[in-house]
Amino acid sequence: MGSGKTTIGKKLANNLNHKFYDLDKKIIKYTKKSISELFEIYGEKKFRKLEFNILNLFLKKKKSYILSVGGGTPCYKHNMFLMKKNSKIIYLNAEINTLFIRLLKQKENRPLISKLSNNDLYNFICDSLSKRFFFYKKADYTIYIENKSFLDIVKEIKNII
């Protein structure tokens, strides 16, 4: 949720000469609907079930890749178990204020926050991180991204994988 997973994932994949995939883009391709439409039509619970099924199919088929998943993905069903079984998981840890500034610029493209006031957005970030941290701390590696360039983060990830 605003930590730079997709941007860093693309740069890392390019640097390692691996394919890059974005789980949300896989879901969009499979359903022919945007993530916002899926949330609106099915609600978060059914969306997460669909996300789990597509993640499961993807992980069974692919090897040597970089995959970016949404911030909520590790927190539902057995997604974390699936990802740990099939890959290494890296959590990009960002400060709340950094996430807030980034997400303010992206609100309209994110269904869970698109209708929130700025104050509600800040509270949503705090609440989400406190609920999700239980899952995030299960990642194989945590990278603290504050005051680092994308290139520095990519180098740091390359050194640990």
GROMACS .gro file of N, CA and C in nm:
model
  483
    1MET      N    1   0.084  -0.118   0.000
    1MET     CA    2   0.000   0.000   0.000
    1MET      C    3   0.088   0.124   0.000
    2GLY      N    4   0.140   0.157  -0.118
    2GLY     CA    5   0.217   0.281  -0.130
    2GLY      C    6   0.364   0.272  -0.097
    3SER      N    7   0.415   0.151  -0.075
    3SER     CA    8   0.556   0.138  -0.036
    3SER      C    9   0.652   0.132  -0.155
    4GLY      N   10   0.597   0.121  -0.276
    4GLY     CA   11   0.683   0.116  -0.394
    4GLY      C   12   0.707  -0.025  -0.446
    5LYS      N   13   0.621  -0.119  -0.407
    5LYS     CA   14   0.641  -0.259  -0.446
    5LYS      C   15   0.651  -0.277  -0.597
    6THR      N   16   0.561  -0.216  -0.671
    6THR     CA   17   0.560  -0.233  -0.816
    6THR      C   18   0.681  -0.167  -0.880
    7THR      N   19   0.709  -0.045  -0.842
    7THR     CA   20   0.824   0.027  -0.899
    7THR      C   21   0.954  -0.047  -0.870
    8ILE      N   22   0.974  -0.084  -0.746
    8ILE     CA   23   1.097  -0.153  -0.707
    8ILE      C   24   1.101  -0.292  -0.769
    9GLY      N   25   0.986  -0.359  -0.772
    9GLY     CA   26   0.979  -0.492  -0.833
    9GLY      C   27   1.021  -0.491  -0.979
   10LYS      N   28   0.973  -0.393  -1.054
   10LYS     CA   29   1.010  -0.381  -1.195
   10LYS      C   30   1.160  -0.357  -1.211
   11LYS      N   31   1.213  -0.267  -1.130
   11LYS     CA   32   1.357  -0.236  -1.138
   11LYS      C   33   1.441  -0.358  -1.098
   12LEU      N   34   1.399  -0.429  -0.996
   12LEU     CA   35   1.471  -0.548  -0.951
   12LEU      C   36   1.467  -0.657  -1.058
   13ALA      N   37   1.350  -0.680  -1.115
   13ALA     CA   38   1.336  -0.782  -1.220
   13ALA      C   39   1.425  -0.750  -1.338
   14ASN      N   40   1.426  -0.625  -1.379
   14ASN     CA   41   1.510  -0.582  -1.490
   14ASN      C   42   1.658  -0.604  -1.457
   15ASN      N   43   1.697  -0.567  -1.338
   15ASN     CA   44   1.835  -0.581  -1.292
   15ASN      C   45   1.879  -0.727  -1.287
   16LEU      N   46   1.788  -0.817  -1.250
   16LEU     CA   47   1.818  -0.960  -1.238
   16LEU      C   48   1.790  -1.038  -1.367
   17ASN      N   49   1.736  -0.966  -1.466
   17ASN     CA   50   1.695  -1.030  -1.591
   17ASN      C   51   1.588  -1.138  -1.567
   18HIS      N   52   1.494  -1.105  -1.480
   18HIS     CA   53   1.379  -1.192  -1.451
   18HIS      C   54   1.254  -1.124  -1.507
   19LYS      N   55   1.149  -1.201  -1.519
   19LYS     CA   56   1.019  -1.145  -1.556
   19LYS      C   57   0.958  -1.080  -1.432
   20PHE      N   58   0.882  -0.972  -1.457
   20PHE     CA   59   0.810  -0.905  -1.349
   20PHE      C   60   0.661  -0.926  -1.371
   21TYR      N   61   0.590  -0.955  -1.263
   21TYR     CA   62   0.445  -0.970  -1.267
   21TYR      C   63   0.385  -0.889  -1.152
   22ASP      N   64   0.268  -0.836  -1.178
   22ASP     CA   65   0.192  -0.765  -1.076
   22ASP      C   66   0.062  -0.843  -1.057
   23LEU      N   67   0.035  -0.889  -0.937
   23LEU     CA   68  -0.083  -0.972  -0.913
   23LEU      C   69  -0.212  -0.900  -0.951
   24ASP      N   70  -0.222  -0.771  -0.921
   24ASP     CA   71  -0.343  -0.697  -0.960
   24ASP      C   72  -0.363  -0.699  -1.111
   25LYS      N   73  -0.255  -0.685  -1.186
   25LYS     CA   74  -0.266  -0.689  -1.334
   25LYS      C   75  -0.309  -0.828  -1.381
   26LYS      N   76  -0.263  -0.933  -1.314
   26LYS     CA   77  -0.306  -1.069  -1.347
   26LYS      C   78  -0.456  -1.085  -1.321
   27ILE      N   79  -0.503  -1.029  -1.212
   27ILE     CA   80  -0.646  -1.036  -1.178
   27ILE      C   81  -0.728  -0.960  -1.283
   28ILE      N   82  -0.681  -0.842  -1.321
   28ILE     CA   83  -0.750  -0.762  -1.423
   28ILE      C   84  -0.756  -0.837  -1.555
   29LYS      N   85  -0.645  -0.897  -1.594
   29LYS     CA   86  -0.640  -0.973  -1.720
   29LYS      C   87  -0.736  -1.092  -1.716
   30TYR      N   88  -0.739  -1.161  -1.605
   30TYR     CA   89  -0.823  -1.279  -1.590
   30TYR      C   90  -0.972  -1.244  -1.589
   31THR      N   91  -1.009  -1.137  -1.518
   31THR     CA   92  -1.150  -1.103  -1.501
   31THR      C   93  -1.203  -1.004  -1.604
   32LYS      N   94  -1.112  -0.935  -1.672
   32LYS     CA   95  -1.148  -0.829  -1.768
   32LYS      C   96  -1.220  -0.713  -1.698
   33LYS      N   97  -1.192  -0.694  -1.569
   33LYS     CA   98  -1.248  -0.584  -1.491
   33LYS      C   99  -1.137  -0.520  -1.409
   34SER      N  100  -1.152  -0.391  -1.379
   34SER     CA  101  -1.054  -0.322  -1.295
   34SER      C  102  -1.070  -0.368  -1.150
   35ILE      N  103  -0.968  -0.344  -1.071
   35ILE     CA  104  -0.974  -0.379  -0.929
   35ILE      C  105  -1.089  -0.301  -0.862
   36SER      N  106  -1.104  -0.174  -0.898
   36SER     CA  107  -1.214  -0.093  -0.844
   36SER      C  108  -1.349  -0.155  -0.877
   37GLU      N  109  -1.366  -0.198  -1.003
   37GLU     CA  110  -1.493  -0.262  -1.043
   37GLU      C  111  -1.517  -0.390  -0.963
   38LEU      N  112  -1.413  -0.469  -0.946
   38LEU     CA  113  -1.428  -0.595  -0.873
   38LEU      C  114  -1.468  -0.570  -0.728
   39PHE      N  115  -1.408  -0.470  -0.665
   39PHE     CA  116  -1.446  -0.435  -0.528
   39PHE      C  117  -1.591  -0.389  -0.524
   40GLU      N  118  -1.629  -0.308  -0.621
   40GLU     CA  119  -1.766  -0.254  -0.625
   40GLU      C  120  -1.868  -0.364  -0.649
   41ILE      N  121  -1.839  -0.455  -0.741
   41ILE     CA  122  -1.933  -0.562  -0.777
   41ILE      C  123  -1.940  -0.669  -0.669
   42TYR      N  124  -1.825  -0.714  -0.621
   42TYR     CA  125  -1.820  -0.830  -0.533
   42TYR      C  126  -1.793  -0.799  -0.386
   43GLY      N  127  -1.740  -0.682  -0.357
   43GLY     CA  128  -1.699  -0.651  -0.220
   43GLY      C  129  -1.561  -0.709  -0.192
   44GLU      N  130  -1.504  -0.668  -0.080
   44GLU     CA  131  -1.366  -0.709  -0.051
   44GLU      C  132  -1.353  -0.858  -0.027
   45LYS      N  133  -1.450  -0.919   0.041
   45LYS     CA  134  -1.439  -1.061   0.076
   45LYS      C  135  -1.431  -1.150  -0.048
   46LYS      N  136  -1.520  -1.128  -0.143
   46LYS     CA  137  -1.518  -1.209  -0.266
   46LYS      C  138  -1.397  -1.175  -0.351
   47PHE      N  139  -1.356  -1.048  -0.350
   47PHE     CA  140  -1.234  -1.011  -0.423
   47PHE      C  141  -1.115  -1.089  -0.368
   48ARG      N  142  -1.103  -1.097  -0.237
   48ARG     CA  143  -0.989  -1.166  -0.175
   48ARG      C  144  -0.989  -1.315  -0.209
   49LYS      N  145  -1.108  -1.374  -0.221
   49LYS     CA  146  -1.116  -1.515  -0.260
   49LYS      C  147  -1.066  -1.532  -0.403
   50LEU      N  148  -1.107  -1.444  -0.491
   50LEU     CA  149  -1.061  -1.445  -0.630
   50LEU      C  150  -0.910  -1.425  -0.635
   51GLU      N  151  -0.861  -1.330  -0.558
   51GLU     CA  152  -0.717  -1.301  -0.551
   51GLU      C  153  -0.640  -1.426  -0.507
   52PHE      N  154  -0.690  -1.495  -0.405
   52PHE     CA  155  -0.627  -1.618  -0.357
   52PHE      C  156  -0.619  -1.722  -0.468
   53ASN      N  157  -0.728  -1.742  -0.539
   53ASN     CA  158  -0.732  -1.843  -0.646
   53ASN      C  159  -0.633  -1.811  -0.757
   54ILE      N  160  -0.627  -1.685  -0.797
   54ILE     CA  161  -0.535  -1.645  -0.905
   54ILE      C  162  -0.390  -1.654  -0.857
   55LEU      N  163  -0.364  -1.612  -0.735
   55LEU     CA  164  -0.229  -1.624  -0.678
   55LEU      C  165  -0.186  -1.771  -0.676
   56ASN      N  166  -0.273  -1.857  -0.632
   56ASN     CA  167  -0.244  -2.000  -0.624
   56ASN      C  168  -0.210  -2.057  -0.762
   57LEU      N  169  -0.291  -2.024  -0.862
   57LEU     CA  170  -0.264  -2.070  -0.999
   57LEU      C  171  -0.131  -2.017  -1.049
   58PHE      N  172  -0.105  -1.890  -1.025
   58PHE     CA  173   0.018  -1.826  -1.072
   58PHE      C  174   0.140  -1.892  -1.009
   59LEU      N  175   0.140  -1.909  -0.879
   59LEU     CA  176   0.256  -1.962  -0.808
   59LEU      C  177   0.288  -2.106  -0.849
   60LYS      N  178   0.187  -2.181  -0.889
   60LYS     CA  179   0.209  -2.319  -0.933
   60LYS      C  180   0.279  -2.326  -1.068
   61LYS      N  181   0.262  -2.222  -1.150
   61LYS     CA  182   0.312  -2.226  -1.288
   61LYS      C  183   0.446  -2.158  -1.309
   62LYS      N  184   0.474  -2.054  -1.235
   62LYS     CA  185   0.588  -1.967  -1.266
   62LYS      C  186   0.712  -2.000  -1.183
   63LYS      N  187   0.828  -1.978  -1.246
   63LYS     CA  188   0.958  -1.993  -1.181
   63LYS      C  189   1.045  -1.874  -1.219
   64SER      N  190   1.138  -1.836  -1.133
   64SER     CA  191   1.233  -1.726  -1.158
   64SER      C  192   1.163  -1.598  -1.204
   65TYR      N  193   1.097  -1.535  -1.113
   65TYR     CA  194   1.021  -1.414  -1.141
   65TYR      C  195   1.023  -1.323  -1.019
   66ILE      N  196   0.978  -1.200  -1.041
   66ILE     CA  197   0.953  -1.106  -0.932
   66ILE      C  198   0.803  -1.077  -0.938
   67LEU      N  199   0.734  -1.093  -0.826
   67LEU     CA  200   0.590  -1.071  -0.819
   67LEU      C  201   0.560  -0.964  -0.716
   68SER      N  202   0.485  -0.864  -0.756
   68SER     CA  203   0.437  -0.761  -0.665
   68SER      C  204   0.292  -0.793  -0.631
   69VAL      N  205   0.260  -0.792  -0.502
   69VAL     CA  206   0.122  -0.817  -0.460
   69VAL      C  207   0.070  -0.696  -0.384
   70GLY      N  208  -0.059  -0.683  -0.376
   70GLY     CA  209  -0.119  -0.573  -0.303
   70GLY      C  210  -0.090  -0.582  -0.154
   71GLY      N  211  -0.101  -0.470  -0.086
   71GLY     CA  212  -0.071  -0.465   0.057
   71GLY      C  213  -0.158  -0.555   0.142
   72GLY      N  214  -0.279  -0.584   0.095
   72GLY     CA  215  -0.369  -0.672   0.170
   72GLY      C  216  -0.353  -0.819   0.138
   73THR      N  217  -0.284  -0.849   0.029
   73THR     CA  218  -0.273  -0.988  -0.017
   73THR      C  219  -0.219  -1.084   0.089
   74PRO      N  220  -0.111  -1.050   0.160
   74PRO     CA  221  -0.057  -1.147   0.257
   74PRO      C  222  -0.150  -1.175   0.375
   75CYS      N  223  -0.254  -1.094   0.391
   75CYS     CA  224  -0.337  -1.100   0.511
   75CYS      C  225  -0.463  -1.185   0.496
   76TYR      N  226  -0.484  -1.245   0.381
   76TYR     CA  227  -0.609  -1.317   0.357
   76TYR      C  228  -0.584  -1.461   0.318
   77LYS      N  229  -0.680  -1.544   0.360
   77LYS     CA  230  -0.677  -1.688   0.332
   77LYS      C  231  -0.541  -1.744   0.370
   78HIS      N  232  -0.487  -1.822   0.282
   78HIS     CA  233  -0.355  -1.882   0.305
   78HIS      C  234  -0.252  -1.820   0.213
   79ASN      N  235  -0.272  -1.695   0.175
   79ASN     CA  236  -0.181  -1.630   0.080
   79ASN      C  237  -0.036  -1.629   0.129
   80MET      N  238  -0.015  -1.595   0.254
   80MET     CA  239   0.122  -1.588   0.306
   80MET      C  240   0.186  -1.727   0.302
   81PHE      N  241   0.111  -1.829   0.341
   81PHE     CA  242   0.162  -1.966   0.336
   81PHE      C  243   0.199  -2.003   0.192
   82LEU      N  244   0.111  -1.973   0.098
   82LEU     CA  245   0.138  -2.002  -0.044
   82LEU      C  246   0.264  -1.933  -0.092
   83MET      N  247   0.277  -1.805  -0.059
   83MET     CA  248   0.392  -1.729  -0.106
   83MET      C  249   0.521  -1.780  -0.042
   84LYS      N  250   0.518  -1.809   0.087
   84LYS     CA  251   0.639  -1.858   0.155
   84LYS      C  252   0.680  -1.995   0.102
   85LYS      N  253   0.583  -2.076   0.067
   85LYS     CA  254   0.610  -2.210   0.015
   85LYS      C  255   0.677  -2.204  -0.122
   86ASN      N  256   0.645  -2.101  -0.199
   86ASN     CA  257   0.689  -2.094  -0.338
   86ASN      C  258   0.793  -1.987  -0.368
   87SER      N  259   0.828  -1.904  -0.270
   87SER     CA  260   0.918  -1.793  -0.301
   87SER      C  261   0.975  -1.732  -0.173
   88LYS      N  262   1.056  -1.630  -0.190
   88LYS     CA  263   1.104  -1.549  -0.079
   88LYS      C  264   1.017  -1.423  -0.075
   89ILE      N  265   0.981  -1.381   0.044
   89ILE     CA  266   0.895  -1.264   0.059
   89ILE      C  267   0.975  -1.150   0.120
   90ILE      N  268   0.963  -1.035   0.056
   90ILE     CA  269   1.032  -0.915   0.104
   90ILE      C  270   0.928  -0.810   0.138
   91TYR      N  271   0.932  -0.762   0.260
   91TYR     CA  272   0.841  -0.656   0.306
   91TYR      C  273   0.915  -0.524   0.296
   92LEU      N  274   0.858  -0.431   0.220
   92LEU     CA  275   0.914  -0.296   0.208
   92LEU      C  276   0.847  -0.210   0.314
   93ASN      N  277   0.920  -0.179   0.418
   93ASN     CA  278   0.866  -0.108   0.533
   93ASN      C  279   0.886   0.043   0.516
   94ALA      N  280   0.775   0.115   0.515
   94ALA     CA  281   0.778   0.261   0.500
   94ALA      C  282   0.711   0.326   0.621
   95GLU      N  283   0.753   0.446   0.654
   95GLU     CA  284   0.691   0.524   0.762
   95GLU      C  285   0.549   0.562   0.722
   96ILE      N  286   0.463   0.580   0.821
   96ILE     CA  287   0.324   0.616   0.796
   96ILE      C  288   0.314   0.746   0.716
   97ASN      N  289   0.393   0.846   0.751
   97ASN     CA  290   0.385   0.974   0.678
   97ASN      C  291   0.426   0.959   0.532
   98THR      N  292   0.523   0.874   0.504
   98THR     CA  293   0.563   0.848   0.366
   98THR      C  294   0.448   0.785   0.289
   99LEU      N  295   0.385   0.685   0.350
   99LEU     CA  296   0.271   0.619   0.285
   99LEU      C  297   0.157   0.717   0.263
  100PHE      N  298   0.132   0.802   0.361
  100PHE     CA  299   0.024   0.900   0.350
  100PHE      C  300   0.047   0.994   0.232
  101ILE      N  301   0.167   1.048   0.221
  101ILE     CA  302   0.198   1.141   0.111
  101ILE      C  303   0.184   1.071  -0.024
  102ARG      N  304   0.235   0.950  -0.035
  102ARG     CA  305   0.226   0.875  -0.161
  102ARG      C  306   0.082   0.841  -0.196
  103LEU      N  307   0.006   0.795  -0.096
  103LEU     CA  308  -0.131   0.751  -0.122
  103LEU      C  309  -0.225   0.868  -0.151
  104LEU      N  310  -0.196   0.985  -0.096
  104LEU     CA  311  -0.275   1.104  -0.130
  104LEU      C  312  -0.276   1.126  -0.281
  105LYS      N  313  -0.161   1.103  -0.344
  105LYS     CA  314  -0.147   1.124  -0.488
  105LYS      C  315  -0.214   1.014  -0.570
  106GLN      N  316  -0.243   0.900  -0.507
  106GLN     CA  317  -0.294   0.784  -0.580
  106GLN      C  318  -0.437   0.745  -0.540
  107LYS      N  319  -0.502   0.827  -0.460
  107LYS     CA  320  -0.632   0.790  -0.402
  107LYS      C  321  -0.733   0.741  -0.504
  108GLU      N  322  -0.746   0.813  -0.615
  108GLU     CA  323  -0.852   0.779  -0.711
  108GLU      C  324  -0.832   0.643  -0.777
  109ASN      N  325  -0.711   0.590  -0.773
  109ASN     CA  326  -0.683   0.460  -0.836
  109ASN      C  327  -0.688   0.343  -0.738
  110ARG      N  328  -0.724   0.370  -0.614
  110ARG     CA  329  -0.721   0.265  -0.512
  110ARG      C  330  -0.859   0.255  -0.446
  111PRO      N  331  -0.929   0.143  -0.472
  111PRO     CA  332  -1.068   0.131  -0.428
  111PRO      C  333  -1.090   0.141  -0.278
  112LEU      N  334  -0.998   0.095  -0.197
  112LEU     CA  335  -1.019   0.099  -0.052
  112LEU      C  336  -1.008   0.239   0.006
  113ILE      N  337  -0.943   0.331  -0.067
  113ILE     CA  338  -0.920   0.465  -0.010
  113ILE      C  339  -0.977   0.579  -0.094
  114SER      N  340  -1.033   0.547  -0.209
  114SER     CA  341  -1.071   0.652  -0.305
  114SER      C  342  -1.171   0.754  -0.250
  115LYS      N  343  -1.254   0.714  -0.157
  115LYS     CA  344  -1.358   0.805  -0.107
  115LYS      C  345  -1.328   0.860   0.033
  116LEU      N  346  -1.207   0.835   0.082
  116LEU     CA  347  -1.173   0.880   0.217
  116LEU      C  348  -1.125   1.025   0.219
  117SER      N  349  -1.160   1.097   0.325
  117SER     CA  350  -1.103   1.230   0.347
  117SER      C  351  -0.955   1.211   0.383
  118ASN      N  352  -0.880   1.319   0.381
  118ASN     CA  353  -0.737   1.309   0.416
  118ASN      C  354  -0.717   1.255   0.557
  119ASN      N  355  -0.798   1.304   0.651
  119ASN     CA  356  -0.789   1.257   0.789
  119ASN      C  357  -0.823   1.108   0.798
  120ASP      N  358  -0.929   1.068   0.728
  120ASP     CA  359  -0.968   0.927   0.729
  120ASP      C  360  -0.863   0.841   0.661
  121LEU      N  361  -0.799   0.894   0.558
  121LEU     CA  362  -0.692   0.821   0.490
  121LEU      C  363  -0.577   0.793   0.587
  122TYR      N  364  -0.536   0.895   0.660
  122TYR     CA  365  -0.427   0.879   0.757
  122TYR      C  366  -0.464   0.772   0.860
  123ASN      N  367  -0.587   0.779   0.911
  123ASN     CA  368  -0.633   0.681   1.009
  123ASN      C  369  -0.642   0.541   0.948
  124PHE      N  370  -0.684   0.534   0.822
  124PHE     CA  371  -0.692   0.405   0.752
  124PHE      C  372  -0.553   0.342   0.741
  125ILE      N  373  -0.454   0.422   0.707
  125ILE     CA  374  -0.317   0.371   0.695
  125ILE      C  375  -0.269   0.317   0.830
  126CYS      N  376  -0.291   0.395   0.935
  126CYS     CA  377  -0.250   0.351   1.070
  126CYS      C  378  -0.320   0.221   1.109
  127ASP      N  379  -0.450   0.217   1.085
  127ASP     CA  380  -0.529   0.099   1.121
  127ASP      C  381  -0.487  -0.022   1.038
  128SER      N  382  -0.469  -0.001   0.907
  128SER     CA  383  -0.431  -0.112   0.819
  128SER      C  384  -0.296  -0.169   0.858
  129LEU      N  385  -0.200  -0.081   0.883
  129LEU     CA  386  -0.066  -0.130   0.921
  129LEU      C  387  -0.070  -0.206   1.052
  130SER      N  388  -0.148  -0.158   1.147
  130SER     CA  389  -0.153  -0.230   1.276
  130SER      C  390  -0.217  -0.368   1.258
  131LYS      N  391  -0.318  -0.379   1.172
  131LYS     CA  392  -0.382  -0.508   1.147
  131LYS      C  393  -0.294  -0.599   1.061
  132ARG      N  394  -0.225  -0.542   0.966
  132ARG     CA  395  -0.148  -0.621   0.871
  132ARG      C  396  -0.009  -0.658   0.920
  133PHE      N  397   0.042  -0.588   1.019
  133PHE     CA  398   0.180  -0.611   1.062
  133PHE      C  399   0.204  -0.755   1.106
  134PHE      N  400   0.103  -0.817   1.167
  134PHE     CA  401   0.114  -0.957   1.207
  134PHE      C  402   0.157  -1.044   1.088
  135PHE      N  403   0.103  -1.014   0.971
  135PHE     CA  404   0.136  -1.090   0.850
  135PHE      C  405   0.268  -1.042   0.789
  136TYR      N  406   0.287  -0.912   0.785
  136TYR     CA  407   0.407  -0.855   0.725
  136TYR      C  408   0.534  -0.904   0.794
  137LYS      N  409   0.526  -0.922   0.926
  137LYS     CA  410   0.647  -0.964   0.999
  137LYS      C  411   0.685  -1.109   0.968
  138LYS      N  412   0.599  -1.181   0.897
  138LYS     CA  413   0.630  -1.318   0.855
  138LYS      C  414   0.714  -1.321   0.727
  139ALA      N  415   0.736  -1.206   0.668
  139ALA     CA  416   0.819  -1.200   0.547
  139ALA      C  417   0.958  -1.254   0.578
  140ASP      N  418   1.022  -1.306   0.475
  140ASP     CA  419   1.159  -1.358   0.492
  140ASP      C  420   1.257  -1.245   0.522
  141TYR      N  421   1.232  -1.129   0.462
  141TYR     CA  422   1.321  -1.014   0.478
  141TYR      C  423   1.238  -0.887   0.490
  142THR      N  424   1.287  -0.793   0.569
  142THR     CA  425   1.226  -0.661   0.579
  142THR      C  426   1.329  -0.559   0.534
  143ILE      N  427   1.289  -0.473   0.441
  143ILE     CA  428   1.375  -0.365   0.392
  143ILE      C  429   1.312  -0.234   0.437
  144TYR      N  430   1.387  -0.154   0.511
  144TYR     CA  431   1.340  -0.022   0.552
  144TYR      C  432   1.374   0.074   0.439
  145ILE      N  433   1.273   0.140   0.384
  145ILE     CA  434   1.293   0.216   0.261
  145ILE      C  435   1.313   0.366   0.281
  146GLU      N  436   1.298   0.414   0.403
  146GLU     CA  437   1.308   0.558   0.426
  146GLU      C  438   1.444   0.613   0.383
  147ASN      N  439   1.440   0.726   0.315
  147ASN     CA  440   1.560   0.799   0.272
  147ASN      C  441   1.653   0.716   0.183
  148LYS      N  442   1.597   0.621   0.110
  148LYS     CA  443   1.676   0.541   0.017
  148LYS      C  444   1.619   0.559  -0.123
  149SER      N  445   1.707   0.561  -0.220
  149SER     CA  446   1.662   0.567  -0.360
  149SER      C  447   1.613   0.427  -0.401
  150PHE      N  448   1.537   0.422  -0.510
  150PHE     CA  449   1.493   0.293  -0.562
  150PHE      C  450   1.613   0.205  -0.593
  151LEU      N  451   1.718   0.265  -0.648
  151LEU     CA  452   1.838   0.189  -0.683
  151LEU      C  453   1.904   0.131  -0.557
  152ASP      N  454   1.910   0.208  -0.449
  152ASP     CA  455   1.967   0.157  -0.324
  152ASP      C  456   1.886   0.040  -0.269
  153ILE      N  457   1.755   0.050  -0.281
  153ILE     CA  458   1.667  -0.057  -0.232
  153ILE      C  459   1.688  -0.183  -0.316
  154VAL      N  460   1.696  -0.167  -0.447
  154VAL     CA  461   1.720  -0.281  -0.537
  154VAL      C  462   1.853  -0.348  -0.501
  155LYS      N  463   1.956  -0.268  -0.480
  155LYS     CA  464   2.088  -0.324  -0.442
  155LYS      C  465   2.079  -0.401  -0.310
  156GLU      N  466   2.006  -0.344  -0.216
  156GLU     CA  467   1.991  -0.410  -0.085
  156GLU      C  468   1.920  -0.544  -0.100
  157ILE      N  469   1.816  -0.547  -0.182
  157ILE     CA  470   1.743  -0.672  -0.204
  157ILE      C  471   1.833  -0.774  -0.273
  158LYS      N  472   1.906  -0.730  -0.374
  158LYS     CA  473   1.997  -0.822  -0.444
  158LYS      C  474   2.098  -0.884  -0.349
  159ASN      N  475   2.142  -0.810  -0.250
  159ASN     CA  476   2.240  -0.861  -0.154
  159ASN      C  477   2.185  -0.968  -0.060
  160ILE      N  478   2.053  -0.972  -0.045
  160ILE     CA  479   1.996  -1.069   0.050
  160ILE      C  480   1.930  -1.189  -0.016
  161ILE      N  481   1.904  -1.180  -0.145
  161ILE     CA  482   1.836  -1.295  -0.207
  161ILE      C  483   1.932  -1.388  -0.277
   0.00000   0.00000   0.00000
